[in-house]
Short mmCIF file of C-alpha atoms in Angstrom, two decimals:
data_model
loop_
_atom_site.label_atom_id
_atom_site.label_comp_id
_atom_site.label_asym_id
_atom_site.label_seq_id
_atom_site.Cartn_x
_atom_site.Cartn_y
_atom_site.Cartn_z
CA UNK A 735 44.47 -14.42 95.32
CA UNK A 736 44.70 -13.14 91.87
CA UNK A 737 42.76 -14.58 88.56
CA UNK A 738 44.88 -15.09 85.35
CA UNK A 739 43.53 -12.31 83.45
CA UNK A 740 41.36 -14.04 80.47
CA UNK A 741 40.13 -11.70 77.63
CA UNK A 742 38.81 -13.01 74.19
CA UNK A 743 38.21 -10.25 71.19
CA UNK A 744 36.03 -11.35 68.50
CA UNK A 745 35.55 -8.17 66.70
CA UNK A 746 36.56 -8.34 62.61
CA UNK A 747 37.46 -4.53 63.36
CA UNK A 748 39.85 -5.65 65.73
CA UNK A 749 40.79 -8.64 64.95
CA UNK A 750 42.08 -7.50 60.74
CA UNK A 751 42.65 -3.85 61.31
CA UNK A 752 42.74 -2.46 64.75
CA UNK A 753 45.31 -5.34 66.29
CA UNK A 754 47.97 -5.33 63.16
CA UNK A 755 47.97 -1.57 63.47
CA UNK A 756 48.84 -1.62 67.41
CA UNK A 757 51.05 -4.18 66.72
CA UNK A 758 52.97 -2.36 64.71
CA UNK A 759 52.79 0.69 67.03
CA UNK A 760 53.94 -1.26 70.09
CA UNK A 761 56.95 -1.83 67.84
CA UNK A 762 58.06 2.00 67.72
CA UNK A 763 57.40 2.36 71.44
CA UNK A 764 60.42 2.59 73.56
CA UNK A 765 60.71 -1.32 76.12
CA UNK A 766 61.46 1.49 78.98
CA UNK A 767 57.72 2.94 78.31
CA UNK A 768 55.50 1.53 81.26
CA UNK A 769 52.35 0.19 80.15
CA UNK A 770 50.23 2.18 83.05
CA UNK A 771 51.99 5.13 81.81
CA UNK A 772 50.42 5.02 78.75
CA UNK A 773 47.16 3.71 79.82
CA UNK A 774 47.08 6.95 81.90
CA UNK A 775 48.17 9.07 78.82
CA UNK A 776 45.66 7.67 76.34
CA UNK A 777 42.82 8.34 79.30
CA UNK A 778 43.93 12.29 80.03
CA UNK A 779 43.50 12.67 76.21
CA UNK A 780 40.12 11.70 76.27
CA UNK A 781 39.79 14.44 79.76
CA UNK A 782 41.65 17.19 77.81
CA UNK A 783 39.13 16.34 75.04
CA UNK A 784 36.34 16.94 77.48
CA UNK A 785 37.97 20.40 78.98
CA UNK A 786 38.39 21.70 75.77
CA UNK A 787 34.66 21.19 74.66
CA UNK A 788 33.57 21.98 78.36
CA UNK A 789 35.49 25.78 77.40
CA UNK A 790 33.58 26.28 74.08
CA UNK A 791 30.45 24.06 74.56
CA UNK A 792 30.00 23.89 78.17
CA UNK A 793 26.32 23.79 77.89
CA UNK A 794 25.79 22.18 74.66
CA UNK A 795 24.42 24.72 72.96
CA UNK A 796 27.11 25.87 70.40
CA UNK A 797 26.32 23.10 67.52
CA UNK A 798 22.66 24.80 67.66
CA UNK A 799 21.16 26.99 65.31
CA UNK A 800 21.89 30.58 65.71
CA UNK A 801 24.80 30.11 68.39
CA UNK A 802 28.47 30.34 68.15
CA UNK A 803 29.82 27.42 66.56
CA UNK A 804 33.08 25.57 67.90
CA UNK A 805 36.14 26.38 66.21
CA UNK A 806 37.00 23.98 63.42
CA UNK A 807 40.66 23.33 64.83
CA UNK A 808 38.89 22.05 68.26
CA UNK A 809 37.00 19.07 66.48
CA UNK A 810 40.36 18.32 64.51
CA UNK A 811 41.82 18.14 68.22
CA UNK A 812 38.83 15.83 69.75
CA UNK A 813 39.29 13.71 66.45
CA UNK A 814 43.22 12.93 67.07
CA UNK A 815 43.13 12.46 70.71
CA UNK A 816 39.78 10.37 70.65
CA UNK A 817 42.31 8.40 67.86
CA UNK A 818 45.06 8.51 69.98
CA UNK A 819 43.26 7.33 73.43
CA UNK A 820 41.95 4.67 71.19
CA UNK A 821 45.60 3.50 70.36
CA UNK A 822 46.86 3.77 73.72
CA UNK A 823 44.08 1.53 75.02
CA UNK A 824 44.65 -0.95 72.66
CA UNK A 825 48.94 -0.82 72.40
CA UNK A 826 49.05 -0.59 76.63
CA UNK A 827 48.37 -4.56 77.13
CA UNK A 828 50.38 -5.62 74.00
CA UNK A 829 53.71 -3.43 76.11
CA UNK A 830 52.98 -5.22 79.25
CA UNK A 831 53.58 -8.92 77.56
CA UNK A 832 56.50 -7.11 75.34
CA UNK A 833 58.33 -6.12 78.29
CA UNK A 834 57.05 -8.67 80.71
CA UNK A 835 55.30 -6.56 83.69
CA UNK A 836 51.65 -7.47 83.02
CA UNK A 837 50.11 -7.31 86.55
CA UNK A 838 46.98 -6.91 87.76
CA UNK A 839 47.80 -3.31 88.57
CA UNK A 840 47.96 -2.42 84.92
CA UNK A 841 44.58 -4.45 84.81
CA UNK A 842 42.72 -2.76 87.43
CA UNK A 843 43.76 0.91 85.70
CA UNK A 844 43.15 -0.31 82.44
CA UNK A 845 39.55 -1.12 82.83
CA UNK A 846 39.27 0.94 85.66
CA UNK A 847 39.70 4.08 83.79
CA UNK A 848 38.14 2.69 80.68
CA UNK A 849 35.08 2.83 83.15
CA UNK A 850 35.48 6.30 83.84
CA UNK A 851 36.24 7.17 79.95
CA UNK A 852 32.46 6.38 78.89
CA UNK A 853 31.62 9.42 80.52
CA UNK A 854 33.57 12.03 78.64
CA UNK A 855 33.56 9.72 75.65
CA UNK A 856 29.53 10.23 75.58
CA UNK A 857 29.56 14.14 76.73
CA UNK A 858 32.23 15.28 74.43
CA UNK A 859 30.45 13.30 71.40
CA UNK A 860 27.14 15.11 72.33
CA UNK A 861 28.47 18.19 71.17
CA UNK A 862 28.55 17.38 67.69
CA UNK A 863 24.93 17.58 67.62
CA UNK A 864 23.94 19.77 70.97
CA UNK A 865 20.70 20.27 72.55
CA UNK A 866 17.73 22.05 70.98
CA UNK A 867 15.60 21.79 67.24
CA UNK A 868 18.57 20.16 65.68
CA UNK A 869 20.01 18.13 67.96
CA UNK A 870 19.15 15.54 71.19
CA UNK A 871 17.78 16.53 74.11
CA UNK A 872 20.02 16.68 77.41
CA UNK A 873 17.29 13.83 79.12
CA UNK A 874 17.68 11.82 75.96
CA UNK A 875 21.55 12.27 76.43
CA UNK A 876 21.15 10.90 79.96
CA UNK A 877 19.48 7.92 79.21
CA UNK A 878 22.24 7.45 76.15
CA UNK A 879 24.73 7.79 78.51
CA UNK A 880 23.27 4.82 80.73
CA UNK A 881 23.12 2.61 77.93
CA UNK A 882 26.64 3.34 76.81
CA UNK A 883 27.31 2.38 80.81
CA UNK A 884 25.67 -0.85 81.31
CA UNK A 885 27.03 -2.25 78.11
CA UNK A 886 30.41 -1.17 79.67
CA UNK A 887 29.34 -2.96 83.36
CA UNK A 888 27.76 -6.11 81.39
CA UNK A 889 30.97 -7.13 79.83
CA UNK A 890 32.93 -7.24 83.19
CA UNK A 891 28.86 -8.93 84.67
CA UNK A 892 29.85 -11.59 82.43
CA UNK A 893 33.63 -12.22 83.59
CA UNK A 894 32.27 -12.11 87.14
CA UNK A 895 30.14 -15.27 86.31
CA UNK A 896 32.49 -16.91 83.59
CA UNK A 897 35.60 -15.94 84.37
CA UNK A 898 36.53 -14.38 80.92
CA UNK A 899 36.21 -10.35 79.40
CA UNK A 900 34.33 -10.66 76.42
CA UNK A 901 35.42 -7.41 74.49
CA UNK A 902 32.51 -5.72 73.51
CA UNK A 903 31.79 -4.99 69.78
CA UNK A 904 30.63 -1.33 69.96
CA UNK A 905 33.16 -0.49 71.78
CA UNK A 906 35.78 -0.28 68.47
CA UNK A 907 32.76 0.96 65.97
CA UNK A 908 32.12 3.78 68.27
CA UNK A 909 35.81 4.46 68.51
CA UNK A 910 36.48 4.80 65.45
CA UNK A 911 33.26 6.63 63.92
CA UNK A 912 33.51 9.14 66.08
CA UNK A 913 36.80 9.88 65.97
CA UNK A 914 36.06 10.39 61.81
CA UNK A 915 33.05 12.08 62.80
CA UNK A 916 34.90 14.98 64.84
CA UNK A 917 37.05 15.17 61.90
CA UNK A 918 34.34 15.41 59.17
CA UNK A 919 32.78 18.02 61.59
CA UNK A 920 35.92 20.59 61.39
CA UNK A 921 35.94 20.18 57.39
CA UNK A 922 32.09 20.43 56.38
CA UNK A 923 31.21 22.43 59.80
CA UNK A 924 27.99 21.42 62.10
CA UNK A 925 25.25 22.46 60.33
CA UNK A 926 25.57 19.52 57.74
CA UNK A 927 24.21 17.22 60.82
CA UNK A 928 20.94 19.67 60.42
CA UNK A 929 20.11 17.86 57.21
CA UNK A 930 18.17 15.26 57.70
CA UNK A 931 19.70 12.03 55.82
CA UNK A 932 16.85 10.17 54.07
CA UNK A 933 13.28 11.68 54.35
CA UNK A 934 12.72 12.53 58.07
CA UNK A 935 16.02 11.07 59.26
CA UNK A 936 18.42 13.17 60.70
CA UNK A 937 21.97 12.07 61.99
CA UNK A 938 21.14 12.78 65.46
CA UNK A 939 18.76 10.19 64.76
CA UNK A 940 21.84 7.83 63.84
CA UNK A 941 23.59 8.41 66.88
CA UNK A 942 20.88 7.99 68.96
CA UNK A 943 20.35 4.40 66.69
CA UNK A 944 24.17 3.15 66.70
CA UNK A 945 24.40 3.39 70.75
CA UNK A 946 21.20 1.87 71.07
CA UNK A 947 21.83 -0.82 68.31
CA UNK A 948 25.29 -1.66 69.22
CA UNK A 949 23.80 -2.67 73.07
CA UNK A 950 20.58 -3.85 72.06
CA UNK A 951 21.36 -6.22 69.11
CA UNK A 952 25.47 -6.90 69.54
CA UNK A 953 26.87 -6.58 73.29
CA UNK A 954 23.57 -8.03 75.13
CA UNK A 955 22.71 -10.72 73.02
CA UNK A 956 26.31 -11.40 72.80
CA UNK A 957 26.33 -11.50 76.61
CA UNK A 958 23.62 -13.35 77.32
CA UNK A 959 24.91 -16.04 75.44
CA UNK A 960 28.74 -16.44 77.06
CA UNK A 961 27.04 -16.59 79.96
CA UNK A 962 24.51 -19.28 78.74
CA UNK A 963 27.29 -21.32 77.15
CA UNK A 964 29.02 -20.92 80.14
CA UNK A 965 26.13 -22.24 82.07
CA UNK A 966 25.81 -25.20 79.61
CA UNK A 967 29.67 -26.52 80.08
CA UNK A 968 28.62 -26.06 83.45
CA UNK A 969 31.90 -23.50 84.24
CA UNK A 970 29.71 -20.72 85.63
CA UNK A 971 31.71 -19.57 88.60
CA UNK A 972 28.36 -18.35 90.25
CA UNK A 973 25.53 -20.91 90.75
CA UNK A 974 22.61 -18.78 92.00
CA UNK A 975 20.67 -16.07 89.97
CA UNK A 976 20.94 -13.75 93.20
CA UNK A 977 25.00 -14.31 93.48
CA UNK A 978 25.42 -13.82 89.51
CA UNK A 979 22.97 -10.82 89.63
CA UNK A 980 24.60 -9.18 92.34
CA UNK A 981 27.10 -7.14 90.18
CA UNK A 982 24.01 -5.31 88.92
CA UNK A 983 22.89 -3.90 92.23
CA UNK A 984 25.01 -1.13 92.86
CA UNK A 985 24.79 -0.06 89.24
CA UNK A 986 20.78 -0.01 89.13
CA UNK A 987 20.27 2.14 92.20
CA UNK A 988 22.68 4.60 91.22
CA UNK A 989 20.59 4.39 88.36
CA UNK A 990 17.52 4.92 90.23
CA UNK A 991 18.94 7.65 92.26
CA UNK A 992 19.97 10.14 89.18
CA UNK A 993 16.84 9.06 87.38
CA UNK A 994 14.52 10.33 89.98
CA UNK A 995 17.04 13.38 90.77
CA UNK A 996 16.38 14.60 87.23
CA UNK A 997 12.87 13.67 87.24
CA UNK A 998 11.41 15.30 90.01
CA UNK A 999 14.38 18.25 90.36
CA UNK A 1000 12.73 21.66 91.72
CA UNK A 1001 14.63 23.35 89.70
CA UNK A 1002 14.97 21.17 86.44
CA UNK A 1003 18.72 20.63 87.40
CA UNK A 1004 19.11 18.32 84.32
CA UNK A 1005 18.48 21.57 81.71
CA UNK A 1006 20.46 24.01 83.83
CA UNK A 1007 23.71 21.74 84.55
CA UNK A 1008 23.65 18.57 82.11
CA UNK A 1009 27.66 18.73 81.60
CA UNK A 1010 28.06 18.56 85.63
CA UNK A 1011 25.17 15.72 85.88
CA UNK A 1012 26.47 13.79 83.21
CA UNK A 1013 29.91 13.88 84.96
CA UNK A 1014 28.62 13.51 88.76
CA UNK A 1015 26.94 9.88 87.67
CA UNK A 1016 29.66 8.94 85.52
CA UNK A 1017 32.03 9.25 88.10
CA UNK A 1018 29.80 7.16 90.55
CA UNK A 1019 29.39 4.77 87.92
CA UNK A 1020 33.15 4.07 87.97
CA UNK A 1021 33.72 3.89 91.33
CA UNK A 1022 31.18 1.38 91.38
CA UNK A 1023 32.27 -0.40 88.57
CA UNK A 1024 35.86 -0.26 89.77
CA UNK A 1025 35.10 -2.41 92.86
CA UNK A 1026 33.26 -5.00 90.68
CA UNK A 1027 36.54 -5.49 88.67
CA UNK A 1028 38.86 -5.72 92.06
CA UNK A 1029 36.37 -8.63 92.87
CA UNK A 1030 36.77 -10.38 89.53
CA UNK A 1031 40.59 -10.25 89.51
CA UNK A 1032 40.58 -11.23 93.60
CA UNK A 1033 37.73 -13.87 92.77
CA UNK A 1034 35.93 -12.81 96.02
CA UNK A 1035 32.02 -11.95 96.21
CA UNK A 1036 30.78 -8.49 94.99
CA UNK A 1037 29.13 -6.67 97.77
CA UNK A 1038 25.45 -5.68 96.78
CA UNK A 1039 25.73 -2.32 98.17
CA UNK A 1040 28.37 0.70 97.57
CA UNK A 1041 28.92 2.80 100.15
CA UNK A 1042 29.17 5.72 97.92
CA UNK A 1043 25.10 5.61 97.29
CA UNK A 1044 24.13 5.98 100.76
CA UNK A 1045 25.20 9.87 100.64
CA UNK A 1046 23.72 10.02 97.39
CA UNK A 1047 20.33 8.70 98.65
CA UNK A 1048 20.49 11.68 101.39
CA UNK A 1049 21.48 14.15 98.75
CA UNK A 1050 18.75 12.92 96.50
CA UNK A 1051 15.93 12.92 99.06
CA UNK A 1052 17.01 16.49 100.31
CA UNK A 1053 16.53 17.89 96.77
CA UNK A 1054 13.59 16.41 95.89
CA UNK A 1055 11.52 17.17 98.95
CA UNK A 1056 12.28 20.69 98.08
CA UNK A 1057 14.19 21.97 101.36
CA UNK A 1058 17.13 22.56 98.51
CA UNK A 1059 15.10 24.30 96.26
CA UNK A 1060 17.44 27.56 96.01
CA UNK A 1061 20.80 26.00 96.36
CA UNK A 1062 19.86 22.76 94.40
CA UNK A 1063 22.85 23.94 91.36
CA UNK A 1064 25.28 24.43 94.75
CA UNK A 1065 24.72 21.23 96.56
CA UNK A 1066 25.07 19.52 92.33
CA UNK A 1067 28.64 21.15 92.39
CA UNK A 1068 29.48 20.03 96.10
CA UNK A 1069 28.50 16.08 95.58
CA UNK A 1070 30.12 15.94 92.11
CA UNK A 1071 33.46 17.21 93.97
CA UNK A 1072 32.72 14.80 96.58
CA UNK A 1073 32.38 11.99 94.21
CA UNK A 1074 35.42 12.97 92.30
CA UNK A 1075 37.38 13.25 95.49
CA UNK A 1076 35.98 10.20 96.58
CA UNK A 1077 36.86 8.64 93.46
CA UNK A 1078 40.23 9.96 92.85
CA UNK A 1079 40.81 8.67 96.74
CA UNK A 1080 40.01 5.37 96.14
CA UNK A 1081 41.88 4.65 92.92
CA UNK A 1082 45.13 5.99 94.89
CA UNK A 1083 44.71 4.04 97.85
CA UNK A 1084 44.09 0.62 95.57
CA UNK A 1085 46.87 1.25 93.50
CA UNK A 1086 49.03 1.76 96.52
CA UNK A 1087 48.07 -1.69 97.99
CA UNK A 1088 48.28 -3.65 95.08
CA UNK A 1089 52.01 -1.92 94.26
CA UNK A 1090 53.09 -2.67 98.09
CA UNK A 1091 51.97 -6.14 97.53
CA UNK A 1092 53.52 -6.71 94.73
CA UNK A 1093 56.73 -5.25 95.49
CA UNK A 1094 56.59 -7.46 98.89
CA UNK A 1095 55.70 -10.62 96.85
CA UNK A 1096 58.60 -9.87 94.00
CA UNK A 1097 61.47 -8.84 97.55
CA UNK A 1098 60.54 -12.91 98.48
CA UNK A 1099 61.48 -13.90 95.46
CA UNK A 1100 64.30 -12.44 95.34
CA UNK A 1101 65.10 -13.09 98.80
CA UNK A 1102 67.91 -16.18 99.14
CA UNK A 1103 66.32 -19.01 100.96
CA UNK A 1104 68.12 -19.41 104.61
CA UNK A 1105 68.38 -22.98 104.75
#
C-alpha cells in the first residue's frame, strides 16, 4: 500500500524566498500542465547542461591555464537552466495539489530523478574550476561527488526510519550559488577563480568547503537528530540498528566498488575518463537510490543487496586483476551503457506499473456498484 507522502522544509532560503517565488510561478503555469511533465523538463535542463559542457569541457581541462576557455554564452546557458531546473523542481509539487493529481507516480520521478540530477549537477559545476594547478583534482572530484550523494541518500535514510523527507539545507544554497556562479563566470571569465581569495585561499578551496560543510555541519547533524527525536517519541518505523541501517548497504558497496576501481585501475582510468566515471557511478547510485524510495512510499523492507552490483563486482575484479589492462577505457564505456540502459529500463517499467495501477484503482471508482 501507499504512504501519505510527508515532507517538512525548514530552510529560511526556502521557506521566505524560494517558496513565494514558486508560488507565484505556479500561478502563470497553465492547470492543463502535468506536474511529471515538468519535473521531466526541469531534469533534461540540467542533462542539456551537462551535454553542452561535455562538448566544450569534456575532460575538464578548458578552465585550466593555457587551454581554450569555454565560451562565455555557455556559462550564461548552465546559469539559466541550472535556475530553471531549480524552479521546476520546486513549482512541480505545488501543480500537483493545484490541479489535484498528486500521486505517488509524480513522487517516485520527482525524487527519483532528483537522484540522478546530483550527478550532472556535480560534473557540470566542476568545470568552473577544472582539473590541474588551478583547479581540483578529478579523485578529489570523486570523492566530492560521493558526499554530494550520501547527503542526497541520507535524507530519504531518514524517511525510511521516520516516515517523513526532511528537505535538506544544501540542497537550495548549492542551487542557487551556483547557478550565480556560472553567471559571474561568463561576465569576469575563469581565470578570476585563479586568484586565491584571502592569503592562500583559493575558490576551489570554497567549493571544495561548501559541499563538505553543507553535509558535515547542516544535513548530517540535522539527520541524525530527526531520527533521534524520532526514536525518543518512540515513532521510529524501524526498531533494529540492522533494519534502519539497511538502506545504506547498497549505497556503500557501490561505494566500495568505484573506490577500489579508481584506486588500483591499470591504466589510471579515473585521469583518462573522469566525465564517463563520474556518470557510470552516478547512474548506479540512482538506480539504487530509486528502489530505496519505492520502499518508503510502499512501506515494505529495503533489500540489502542491488542486483545491479553483482555485474559491477565482476567488472571490477576483471579490471583490477589486470586481464583488462588494454581494453580497460572499452569495457568503462560498455558498463556505463549498461547501467544507463539498465537504468533507463527500470524507471520505464516502474512507471508503467504504478500508471496501470492507478488507472485500474481510479476505473473502480468510477465503476457503478452492481447491487
Amino acid at each position: 500500500y501507499y504512504i501519505q507522502y510527508s515532507a517538512v522544509d525548514s530552510n529560511p532560503l526556502s521557506i521566505y524566498i524560494m517558496h513565494p517565488f514558486w508560488n507565484s510561478v505556479v500561478k502563470i503555469l497553465p492547470t492543463w500542465l502535468a506536474p511529471n511533465l515538468i519535473t521531466l523538463t526541469g531534469f533534461m535542463f540540467l542533462v542539456l547542461t551537462f551535454s553542452l559542457l561535455s562538448f566544450y569541457d569534456f575532460d575538464f581541462y578548458a578552465s585550466g591555464e593555457g587551454h581554450t576557455h569555454v565560451p562565455s554564452w555557455v556559462w550564461i546557458v548552465a546559469g539559466l537552466f541550472n535556475f530553471l531546473a531549480y524552479t521546476l523542481d520546486g513549482v512541480d509539487g505545488k501543480q500537483a495539489r493545484r490541479t489535484n493529481s498528486s500521486t505517488p507516480l509524480g513522487e517516485l520521478f520527482d525524487h527519483g530523478l532528483d537522484s540522478w540530477a546530483c550527478v550532472f549537477f556535480v560534473a557540470t559545476a566542476y568545470s568552473v574550476f577544472g582539473r590541474g594547478e588551478t583547479g581540483v583534482s578529478v579523485v578529489t572530484l570523486y570523492y566530492l561527488l560521493w558526499v554530494v550523494l550520501f547527503s542526497f541518500i541520507l535524507s530519504h535514510w531518514e524517511k525510511y526510519n521516520t516516515g517523513i523527507l526532511f528537505l535538506p539545507w544544501g540542497y537550495d544554497i548549492s542551487e542557487v550559488t551556483i547557478s550565480i556562479v556560472y553567471i559571474v563566470t561568463a561576465v569576469v571569465g575563469v581565470e578570476t577563480w585563479y586568484k586565491p581569495v584571502i592569503g592562500n585561499i583559493h575558490y576551489r578551496n570554497l567549493f571544495t568547503v561548501l559541499i563538505v560543510g553543507c553535509l558535515f555541519v547542516v544535513t548530517l547533524p540535522m539527520s541524525l537528530y530527526n531520527v533521534f527525536k524520532a526514536y525518543r517519541n518512540n515513532t521510529l518505523k524501524h526498531s533494529s540498528v540492522y533494519e534502519a541501517l539497511l538502506p545504506f548497504f547498497s549505497p556503500v558497496l557501490l561505494f566500495v566498488l568505484s573506490t577500489l576501481w579508481i584506486s588500483l585501475s591499470p591504466t589510471d582510468i579515473i585521469e583518462k575518463q573522469p566525465r564517463i566515471f563520474y556518470l557510470m557511478v552516478g547512474t548506479a547510485f540512482s538506480n539504487v537510490t530509486c528502489k530505496l524510495i519505492v520502499c518508503q512510499m510502499s512501506n515494505t523492507r529495503c533489500k540489502p543487496l542491488s542486483l545491479l552490483l553483482l555485474p559491477m563486482t565482476a567488472v571490477v575484479l576483471l579490471v583490477i586483476s589486470g586481464t583488462l589492462q588494454n581494453g580497460e577505457i572499452t569495457v568503462l564505456y560498455i558498463w556505463t551503457a549498461i547501467v544507463l540502459l539498465t537504468h533507463i529500463h527500470y524507471g520505464v517499467s516502474v512507471v508503467k506499473q504504478l500508471s496501470d495501477h492507478f488507472n485500474i484503482y481510479a476505473f473502480s471508482l468510477k465503476k457503478p456498484n452492481s447491487d
